[in-house]
Each structure stands twice: as C-alpha cells, then as structure tokens.
CSV table of C-alpha atoms and ligand atoms in Angstrom, one decimal:
chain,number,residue,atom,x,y,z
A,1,UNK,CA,-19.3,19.4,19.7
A,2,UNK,CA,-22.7,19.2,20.3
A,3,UNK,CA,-23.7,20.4,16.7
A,4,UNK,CA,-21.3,17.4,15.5
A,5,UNK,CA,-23.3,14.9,17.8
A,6,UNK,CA,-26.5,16.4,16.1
A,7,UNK,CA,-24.5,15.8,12.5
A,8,UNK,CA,-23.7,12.5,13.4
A,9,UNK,CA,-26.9,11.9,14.5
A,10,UNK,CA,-28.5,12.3,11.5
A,11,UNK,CA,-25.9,10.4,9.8
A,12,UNK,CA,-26.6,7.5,11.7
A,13,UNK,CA,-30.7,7.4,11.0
A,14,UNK,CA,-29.3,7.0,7.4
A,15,UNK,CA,-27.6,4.3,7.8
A,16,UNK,CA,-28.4,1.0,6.4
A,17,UNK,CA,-25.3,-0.7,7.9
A,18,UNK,CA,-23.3,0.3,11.0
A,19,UNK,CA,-20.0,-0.8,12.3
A,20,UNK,CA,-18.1,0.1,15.4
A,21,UNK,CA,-14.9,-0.4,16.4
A,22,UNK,CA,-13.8,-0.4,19.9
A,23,UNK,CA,-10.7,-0.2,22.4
A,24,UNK,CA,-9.6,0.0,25.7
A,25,UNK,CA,-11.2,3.7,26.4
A,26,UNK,CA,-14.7,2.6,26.2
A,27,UNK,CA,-13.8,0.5,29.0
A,28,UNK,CA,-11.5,3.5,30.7
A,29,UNK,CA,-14.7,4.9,32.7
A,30,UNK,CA,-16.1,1.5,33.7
A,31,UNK,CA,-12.2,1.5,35.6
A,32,UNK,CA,-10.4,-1.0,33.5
A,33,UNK,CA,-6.9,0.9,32.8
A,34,UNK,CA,-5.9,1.3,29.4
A,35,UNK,CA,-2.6,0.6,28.0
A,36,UNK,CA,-0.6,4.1,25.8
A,37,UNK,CA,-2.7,6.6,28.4
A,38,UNK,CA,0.1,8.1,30.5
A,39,UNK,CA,-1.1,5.8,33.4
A,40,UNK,CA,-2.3,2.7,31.2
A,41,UNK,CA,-1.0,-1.0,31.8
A,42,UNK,CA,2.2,-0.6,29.1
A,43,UNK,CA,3.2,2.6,31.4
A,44,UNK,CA,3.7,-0.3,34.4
A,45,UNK,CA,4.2,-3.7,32.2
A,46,UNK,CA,6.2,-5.1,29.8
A,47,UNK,CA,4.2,-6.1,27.2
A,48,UNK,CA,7.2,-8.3,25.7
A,49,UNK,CA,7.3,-10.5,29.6
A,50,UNK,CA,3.6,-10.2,29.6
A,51,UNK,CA,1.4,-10.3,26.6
A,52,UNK,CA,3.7,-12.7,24.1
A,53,UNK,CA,4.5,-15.8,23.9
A,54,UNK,CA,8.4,-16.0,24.5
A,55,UNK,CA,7.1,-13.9,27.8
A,56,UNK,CA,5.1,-17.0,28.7
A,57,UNK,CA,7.4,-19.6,27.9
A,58,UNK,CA,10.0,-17.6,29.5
A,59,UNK,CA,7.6,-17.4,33.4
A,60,UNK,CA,4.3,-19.0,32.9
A,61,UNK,CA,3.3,-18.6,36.7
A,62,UNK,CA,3.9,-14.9,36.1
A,63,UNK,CA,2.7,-14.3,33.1
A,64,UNK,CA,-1.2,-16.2,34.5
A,65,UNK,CA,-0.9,-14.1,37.7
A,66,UNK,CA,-1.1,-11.2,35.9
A,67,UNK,CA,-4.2,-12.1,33.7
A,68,UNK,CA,-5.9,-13.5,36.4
A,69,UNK,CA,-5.3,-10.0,37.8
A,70,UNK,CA,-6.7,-8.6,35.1
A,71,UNK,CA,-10.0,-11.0,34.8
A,72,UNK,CA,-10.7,-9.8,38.8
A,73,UNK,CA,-10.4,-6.4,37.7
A,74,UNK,CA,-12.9,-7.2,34.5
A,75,UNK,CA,-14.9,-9.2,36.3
A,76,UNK,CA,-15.1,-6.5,39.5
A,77,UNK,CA,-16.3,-3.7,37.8
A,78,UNK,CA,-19.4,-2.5,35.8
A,79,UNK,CA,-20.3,-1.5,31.9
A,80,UNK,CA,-20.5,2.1,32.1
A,81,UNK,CA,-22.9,4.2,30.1
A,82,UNK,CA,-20.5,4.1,26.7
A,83,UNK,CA,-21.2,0.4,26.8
A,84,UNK,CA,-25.0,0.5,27.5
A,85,UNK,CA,-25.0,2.8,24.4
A,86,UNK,CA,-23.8,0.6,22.3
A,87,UNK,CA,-25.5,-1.9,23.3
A,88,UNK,CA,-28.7,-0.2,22.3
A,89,UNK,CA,-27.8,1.4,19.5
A,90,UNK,CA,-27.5,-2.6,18.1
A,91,UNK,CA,-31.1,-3.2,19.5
A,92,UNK,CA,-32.4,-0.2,17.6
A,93,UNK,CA,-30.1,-1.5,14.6
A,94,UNK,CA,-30.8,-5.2,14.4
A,95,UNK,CA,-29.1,-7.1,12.0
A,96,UNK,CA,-27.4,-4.1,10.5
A,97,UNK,CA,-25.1,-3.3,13.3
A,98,UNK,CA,-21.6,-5.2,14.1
A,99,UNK,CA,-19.0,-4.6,17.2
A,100,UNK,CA,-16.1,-5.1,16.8
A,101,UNK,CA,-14.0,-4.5,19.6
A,102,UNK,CA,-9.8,-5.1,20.8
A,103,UNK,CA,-11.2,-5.3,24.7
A,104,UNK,CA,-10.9,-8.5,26.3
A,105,UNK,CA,-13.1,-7.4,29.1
A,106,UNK,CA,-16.2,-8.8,27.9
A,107,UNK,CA,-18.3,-5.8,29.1
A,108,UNK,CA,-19.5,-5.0,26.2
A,109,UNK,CA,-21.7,-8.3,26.4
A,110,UNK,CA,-22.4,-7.8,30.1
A,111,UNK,CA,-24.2,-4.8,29.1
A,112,UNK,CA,-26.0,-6.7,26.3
A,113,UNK,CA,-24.3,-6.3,23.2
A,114,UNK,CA,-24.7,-9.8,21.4
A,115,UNK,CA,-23.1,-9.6,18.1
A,116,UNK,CA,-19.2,-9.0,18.8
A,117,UNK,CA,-16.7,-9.9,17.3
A,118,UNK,CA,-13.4,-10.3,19.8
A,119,UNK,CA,-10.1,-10.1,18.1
A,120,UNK,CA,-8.0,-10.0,20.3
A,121,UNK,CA,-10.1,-12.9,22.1
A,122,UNK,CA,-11.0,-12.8,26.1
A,123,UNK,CA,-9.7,-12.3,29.2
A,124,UNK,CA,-12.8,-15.5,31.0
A,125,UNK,CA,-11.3,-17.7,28.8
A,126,UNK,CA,-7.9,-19.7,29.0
A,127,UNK,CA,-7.1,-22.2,25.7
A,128,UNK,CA,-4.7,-24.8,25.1
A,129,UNK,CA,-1.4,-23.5,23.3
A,130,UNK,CA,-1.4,-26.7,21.1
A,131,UNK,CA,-5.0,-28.0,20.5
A,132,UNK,CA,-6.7,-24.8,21.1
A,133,UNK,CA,-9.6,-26.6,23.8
A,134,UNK,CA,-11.0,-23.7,25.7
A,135,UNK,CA,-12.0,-24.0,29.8
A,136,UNK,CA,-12.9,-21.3,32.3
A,137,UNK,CA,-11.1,-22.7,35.1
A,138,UNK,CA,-7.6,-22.6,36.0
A,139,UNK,CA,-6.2,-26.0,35.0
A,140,UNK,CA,-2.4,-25.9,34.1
A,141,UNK,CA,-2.4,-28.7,31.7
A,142,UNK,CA,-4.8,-29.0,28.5
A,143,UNK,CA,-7.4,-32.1,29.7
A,144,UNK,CA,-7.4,-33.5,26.0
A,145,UNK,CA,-3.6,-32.8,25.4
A,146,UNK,CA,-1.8,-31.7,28.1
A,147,UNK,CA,-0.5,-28.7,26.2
A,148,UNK,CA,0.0,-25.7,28.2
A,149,UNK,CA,-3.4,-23.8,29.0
A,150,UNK,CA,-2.6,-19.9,28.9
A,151,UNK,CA,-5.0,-17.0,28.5
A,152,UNK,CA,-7.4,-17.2,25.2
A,153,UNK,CA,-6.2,-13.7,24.2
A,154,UNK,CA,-4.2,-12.7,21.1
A,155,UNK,CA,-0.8,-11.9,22.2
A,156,UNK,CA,2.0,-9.7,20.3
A,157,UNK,CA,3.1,-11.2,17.1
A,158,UNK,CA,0.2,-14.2,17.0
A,159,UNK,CA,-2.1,-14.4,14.7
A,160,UNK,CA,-5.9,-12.7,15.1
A,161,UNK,CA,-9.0,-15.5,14.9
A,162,UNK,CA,-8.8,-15.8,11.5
A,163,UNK,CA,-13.3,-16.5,11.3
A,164,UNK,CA,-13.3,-13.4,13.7
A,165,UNK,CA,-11.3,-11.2,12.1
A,166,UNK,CA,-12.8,-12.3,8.3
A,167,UNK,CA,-16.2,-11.6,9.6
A,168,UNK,CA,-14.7,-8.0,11.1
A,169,UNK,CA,-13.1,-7.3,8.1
A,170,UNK,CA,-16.6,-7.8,6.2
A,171,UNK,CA,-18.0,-5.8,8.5
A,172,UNK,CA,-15.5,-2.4,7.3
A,173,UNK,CA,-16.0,-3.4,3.8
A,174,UNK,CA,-20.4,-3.4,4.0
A,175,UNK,CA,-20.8,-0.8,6.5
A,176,UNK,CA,-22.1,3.2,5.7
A,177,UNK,CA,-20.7,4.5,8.8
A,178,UNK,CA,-18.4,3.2,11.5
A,179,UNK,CA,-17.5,4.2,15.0
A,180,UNK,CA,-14.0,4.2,16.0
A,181,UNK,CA,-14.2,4.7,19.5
A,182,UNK,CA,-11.7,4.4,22.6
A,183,UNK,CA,-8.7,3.2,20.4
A,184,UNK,CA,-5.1,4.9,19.9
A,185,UNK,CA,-5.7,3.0,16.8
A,186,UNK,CA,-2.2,1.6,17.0
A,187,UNK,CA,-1.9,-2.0,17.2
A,188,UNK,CA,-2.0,-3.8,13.9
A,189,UNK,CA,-4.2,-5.4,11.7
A,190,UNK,CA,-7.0,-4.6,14.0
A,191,UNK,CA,-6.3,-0.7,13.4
A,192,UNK,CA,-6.6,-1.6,9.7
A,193,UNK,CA,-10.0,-2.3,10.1
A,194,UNK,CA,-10.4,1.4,10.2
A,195,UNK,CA,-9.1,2.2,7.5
A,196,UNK,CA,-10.7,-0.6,5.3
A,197,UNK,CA,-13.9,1.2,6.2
A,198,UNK,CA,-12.6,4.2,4.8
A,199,UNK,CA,-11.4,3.1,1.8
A,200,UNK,CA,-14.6,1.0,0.7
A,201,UNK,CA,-16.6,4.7,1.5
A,202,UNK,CA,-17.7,4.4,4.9
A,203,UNK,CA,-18.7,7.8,6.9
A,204,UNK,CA,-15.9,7.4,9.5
A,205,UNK,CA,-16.6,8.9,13.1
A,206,UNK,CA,-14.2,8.8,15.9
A,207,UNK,CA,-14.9,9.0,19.8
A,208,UNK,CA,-12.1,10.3,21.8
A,209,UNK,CA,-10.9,12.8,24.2
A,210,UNK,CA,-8.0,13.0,22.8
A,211,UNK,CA,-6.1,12.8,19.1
A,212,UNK,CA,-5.2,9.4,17.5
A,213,UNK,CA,-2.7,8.8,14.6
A,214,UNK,CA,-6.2,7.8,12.9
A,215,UNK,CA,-8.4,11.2,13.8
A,216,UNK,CA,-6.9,12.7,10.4
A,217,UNK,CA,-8.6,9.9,8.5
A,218,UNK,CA,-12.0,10.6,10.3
A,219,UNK,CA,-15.0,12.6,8.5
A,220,UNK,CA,-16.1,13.4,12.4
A,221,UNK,CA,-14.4,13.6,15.6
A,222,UNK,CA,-16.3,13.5,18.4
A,223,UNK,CA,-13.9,14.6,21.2
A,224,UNK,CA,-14.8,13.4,24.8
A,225,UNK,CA,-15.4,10.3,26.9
A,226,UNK,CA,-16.9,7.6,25.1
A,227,UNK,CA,-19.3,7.1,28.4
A,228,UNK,CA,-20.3,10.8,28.1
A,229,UNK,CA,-20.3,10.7,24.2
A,230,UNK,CA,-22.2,7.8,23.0
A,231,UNK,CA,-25.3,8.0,24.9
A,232,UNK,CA,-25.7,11.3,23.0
A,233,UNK,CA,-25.6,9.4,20.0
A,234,UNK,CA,-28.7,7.8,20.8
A,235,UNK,CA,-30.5,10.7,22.5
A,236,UNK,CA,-29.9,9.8,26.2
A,237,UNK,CA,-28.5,12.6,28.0
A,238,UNK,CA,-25.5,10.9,30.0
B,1,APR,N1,-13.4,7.4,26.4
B,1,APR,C1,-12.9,7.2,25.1
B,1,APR,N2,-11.6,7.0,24.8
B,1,APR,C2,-10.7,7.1,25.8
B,1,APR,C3,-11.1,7.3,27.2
B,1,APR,C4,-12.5,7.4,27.4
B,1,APR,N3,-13.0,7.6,28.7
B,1,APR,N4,-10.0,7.3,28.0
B,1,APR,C5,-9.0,7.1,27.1
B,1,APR,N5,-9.4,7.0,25.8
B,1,APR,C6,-8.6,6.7,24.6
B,1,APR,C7,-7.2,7.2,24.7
B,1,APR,O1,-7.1,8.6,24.2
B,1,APR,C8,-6.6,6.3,23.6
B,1,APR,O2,-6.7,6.8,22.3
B,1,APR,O3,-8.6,5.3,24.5
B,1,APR,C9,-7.4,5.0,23.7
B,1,APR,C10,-6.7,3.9,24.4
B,1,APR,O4,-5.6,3.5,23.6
B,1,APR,P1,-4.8,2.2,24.0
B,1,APR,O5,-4.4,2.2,25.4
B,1,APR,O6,-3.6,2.1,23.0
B,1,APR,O7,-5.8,1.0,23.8
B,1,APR,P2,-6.2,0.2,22.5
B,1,APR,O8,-6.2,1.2,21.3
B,1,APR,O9,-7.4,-0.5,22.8
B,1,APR,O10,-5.0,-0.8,22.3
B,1,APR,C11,-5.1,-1.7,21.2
B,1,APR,O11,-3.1,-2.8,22.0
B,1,APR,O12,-1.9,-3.6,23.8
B,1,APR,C12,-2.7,-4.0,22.8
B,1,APR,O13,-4.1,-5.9,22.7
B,1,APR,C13,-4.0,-4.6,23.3
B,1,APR,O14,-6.2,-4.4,22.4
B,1,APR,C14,-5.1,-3.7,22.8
B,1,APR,C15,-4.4,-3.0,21.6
C-alpha cells in the first residue's frame, strides 16, 4: 500500500482543487461507533424508531434520549489523527480544498477543519420541525413557534440542506481529486456525490479497511484506517 500512498501523494501536489468526502469510519478510531460495521449503531437500533420522522412522532422522549446519547458520546471523545489530517491537508490547500462529510459529530471542526459542508446536519444542534429556529439547549417547544424541537440532523427519507448539498455537489463537479474516506458509501444522494466526481473526471481515491459497493469506481484504494492512512497522505508518520 505504501507505494499507492506515494502515488497518491503525488497526485495530490497536482492538484488544483481537492474534495473529500467523509463518513462514520473517520470518526470509528476517535470511538464514535459506526452504523453497517458488524458492531455499528443499525446492528443495535432501528433506524426506522430512531432516525425518521414517523419514529419521532411515534416516541419523541425516546427518540431525544437517544441523540442526546449520542451528542455525550460526540462530545466525550477526541478527533483522532484521520481528523487532524484532514484538517491540515485544507491549511496546506486553502481555498482549493472542501469537506464534505455524512458525520454529525462535529469533530472534524474540533480538530480545525473550517470549511465543511454537513449534510446530514449535527448532532449540537436541535431545530424546530416547522420554522426550522435552531438552539443548543434542550427546550421541548420551538420559542418562536412552539413547533416540536428535535435533533438538527437529516433523518431517513427528509430532504438534505438543499444550500449545503448545492455547494457539495459543486464541490464533485470542480474538484481534480477527491477522497472518499470512512463511508460504506450507501446512503443516498450523499453517496452520489462520489460518483458525480467521477463522472466530471475527478481522480477518485478511497480510504478504507475494507471494500465498499463504491471501491470498483475508485482509481485508488487505500486500504486501512483512515487514522493510520491519512496522516500518510500528508507525510506524518501516524
Ligand atoms: N477508518 C476508515 N474507515 C472505516 C474505519 C476506520 N477506522 N472503520 C470502519 N470504516 C468504514 C467501514 O468499512 C464502512 O465502509 O467506514 C464505513 C462506515 O459505513 P457506515 O457505517 O455505513 O457509515 P456511513 O457510510 O457514514 O453511513 C452513511 O448512513 O445511517 C446513515 O446518516 C447516517 O451518515 C450516515 C449514513
């Protein structure tokens, strides 16, 4: 692998315009579970009770309970090295770098990254469900309409943020080379962003221990942790 890192490597001091797109394994190593690994959230959940909106309606108490059990567990733990990476790679790229990532964790921007797009929104967050006013605390009821305040993340079958997702979809479209790192590259449209970068000619490089329904689309597959991985990209030994 290591002569792919040094291939990649030199793809990357090319480049003129860099995208990345990330998932729940960068955050893996930092000890945020993900959710299709053998022992990943969907293994012990129900996505349908607990990340959409009939699940809400159906047991809001529950449904809060479990993010707020999932923001101690984001907010407990540290960016690991995959994140730090990243996060330099845009310093060392600035202005021709964009992160995209599915995580909700917000460690990416803990350990500095500044310019990412989150679409599948945040985990801090909660937002009304009719007027869409965001707070960090833990109200119940929305204080400008008394809609119900639930988590500000995009749950199964709602619609992406449509200005994050246009700008993420730019992204794929301008970039030379992207990253596709930590993702079973599953879930729809984000997946698609992928591909996008494919199809507009994009060198397409994807971080993973293991095989994705995507890797046969990659030019590169760098197989191993994205915490072990990506700081080789840069030339830090991890
Ligand atoms: N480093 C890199 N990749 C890893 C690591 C690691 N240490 N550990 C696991 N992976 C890989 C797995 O091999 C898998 O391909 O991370 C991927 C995780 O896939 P998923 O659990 O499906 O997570 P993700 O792709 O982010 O899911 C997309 O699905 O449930 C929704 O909204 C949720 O954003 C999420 C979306």
């Amino acid at each position: 692998m290591s002569n792919d890192v040094d291939t990649v490597r030199g793809i990357l001091r090319q480049a003129r315009s860099i995208a990345v797109l990330t998932g729940a394994g960068v955050s893996a190593e930092s000890g945020v579970p993900t959710f299709r690994d053998p022992d990943g959230l969907w293994a012990k959940f129900s996505p349908q009770e607990l990340a959409s909106m009939e699940g809400f309606l159906a047991n809001p108490e529950r449904v809060r309970e479990w993010y707020a059990h999932r923001r101690s567990i984001a907010t407990s733990v540290e960016p690991n090295a995959g994140h730090y990476a990243l996060a330099e790679l845009e310093r060392t790229h600035e202005g021709t770098f964009t992160l995209i990532t599915q995580n909700v964790d917000r460690l990416h921007q803990r350990a500095g990254s500044r310019n990412v797009l989150e679409v599948h929104g945040n985990l801090i967050e909660n937002r009304c469900n009719d007027c869409g006013h965001i707070r960090t605390d833990d109200r119940l009821d929305c204080v400008e309409c008394l809609g119900p305040m639930r988590p500000n993340v995009v749950w199964f079958g709602e619609e992406l943020p449509q200005d994050v997702f246009a700008a993420a979809e730019q992204a794929a479209r301008g970039c030379d080379i992207m990253f596709v790192i930590g993702t079973s590259a599953e879930v729809w449209p984000a997946a698609g962003l992928a591909y996008t970068a494919k199809q507009y000619g994009a060198t397409i490089v994807e971080v993973n221990p293991n095989p994705t329904v995507f890797s046969r689309e990659a030019h590169h597959v760098l197989v191993g942790t994205s915490a072990s991985v990506l700081p080789q990209l840069i030339g830090v030994a991890s």
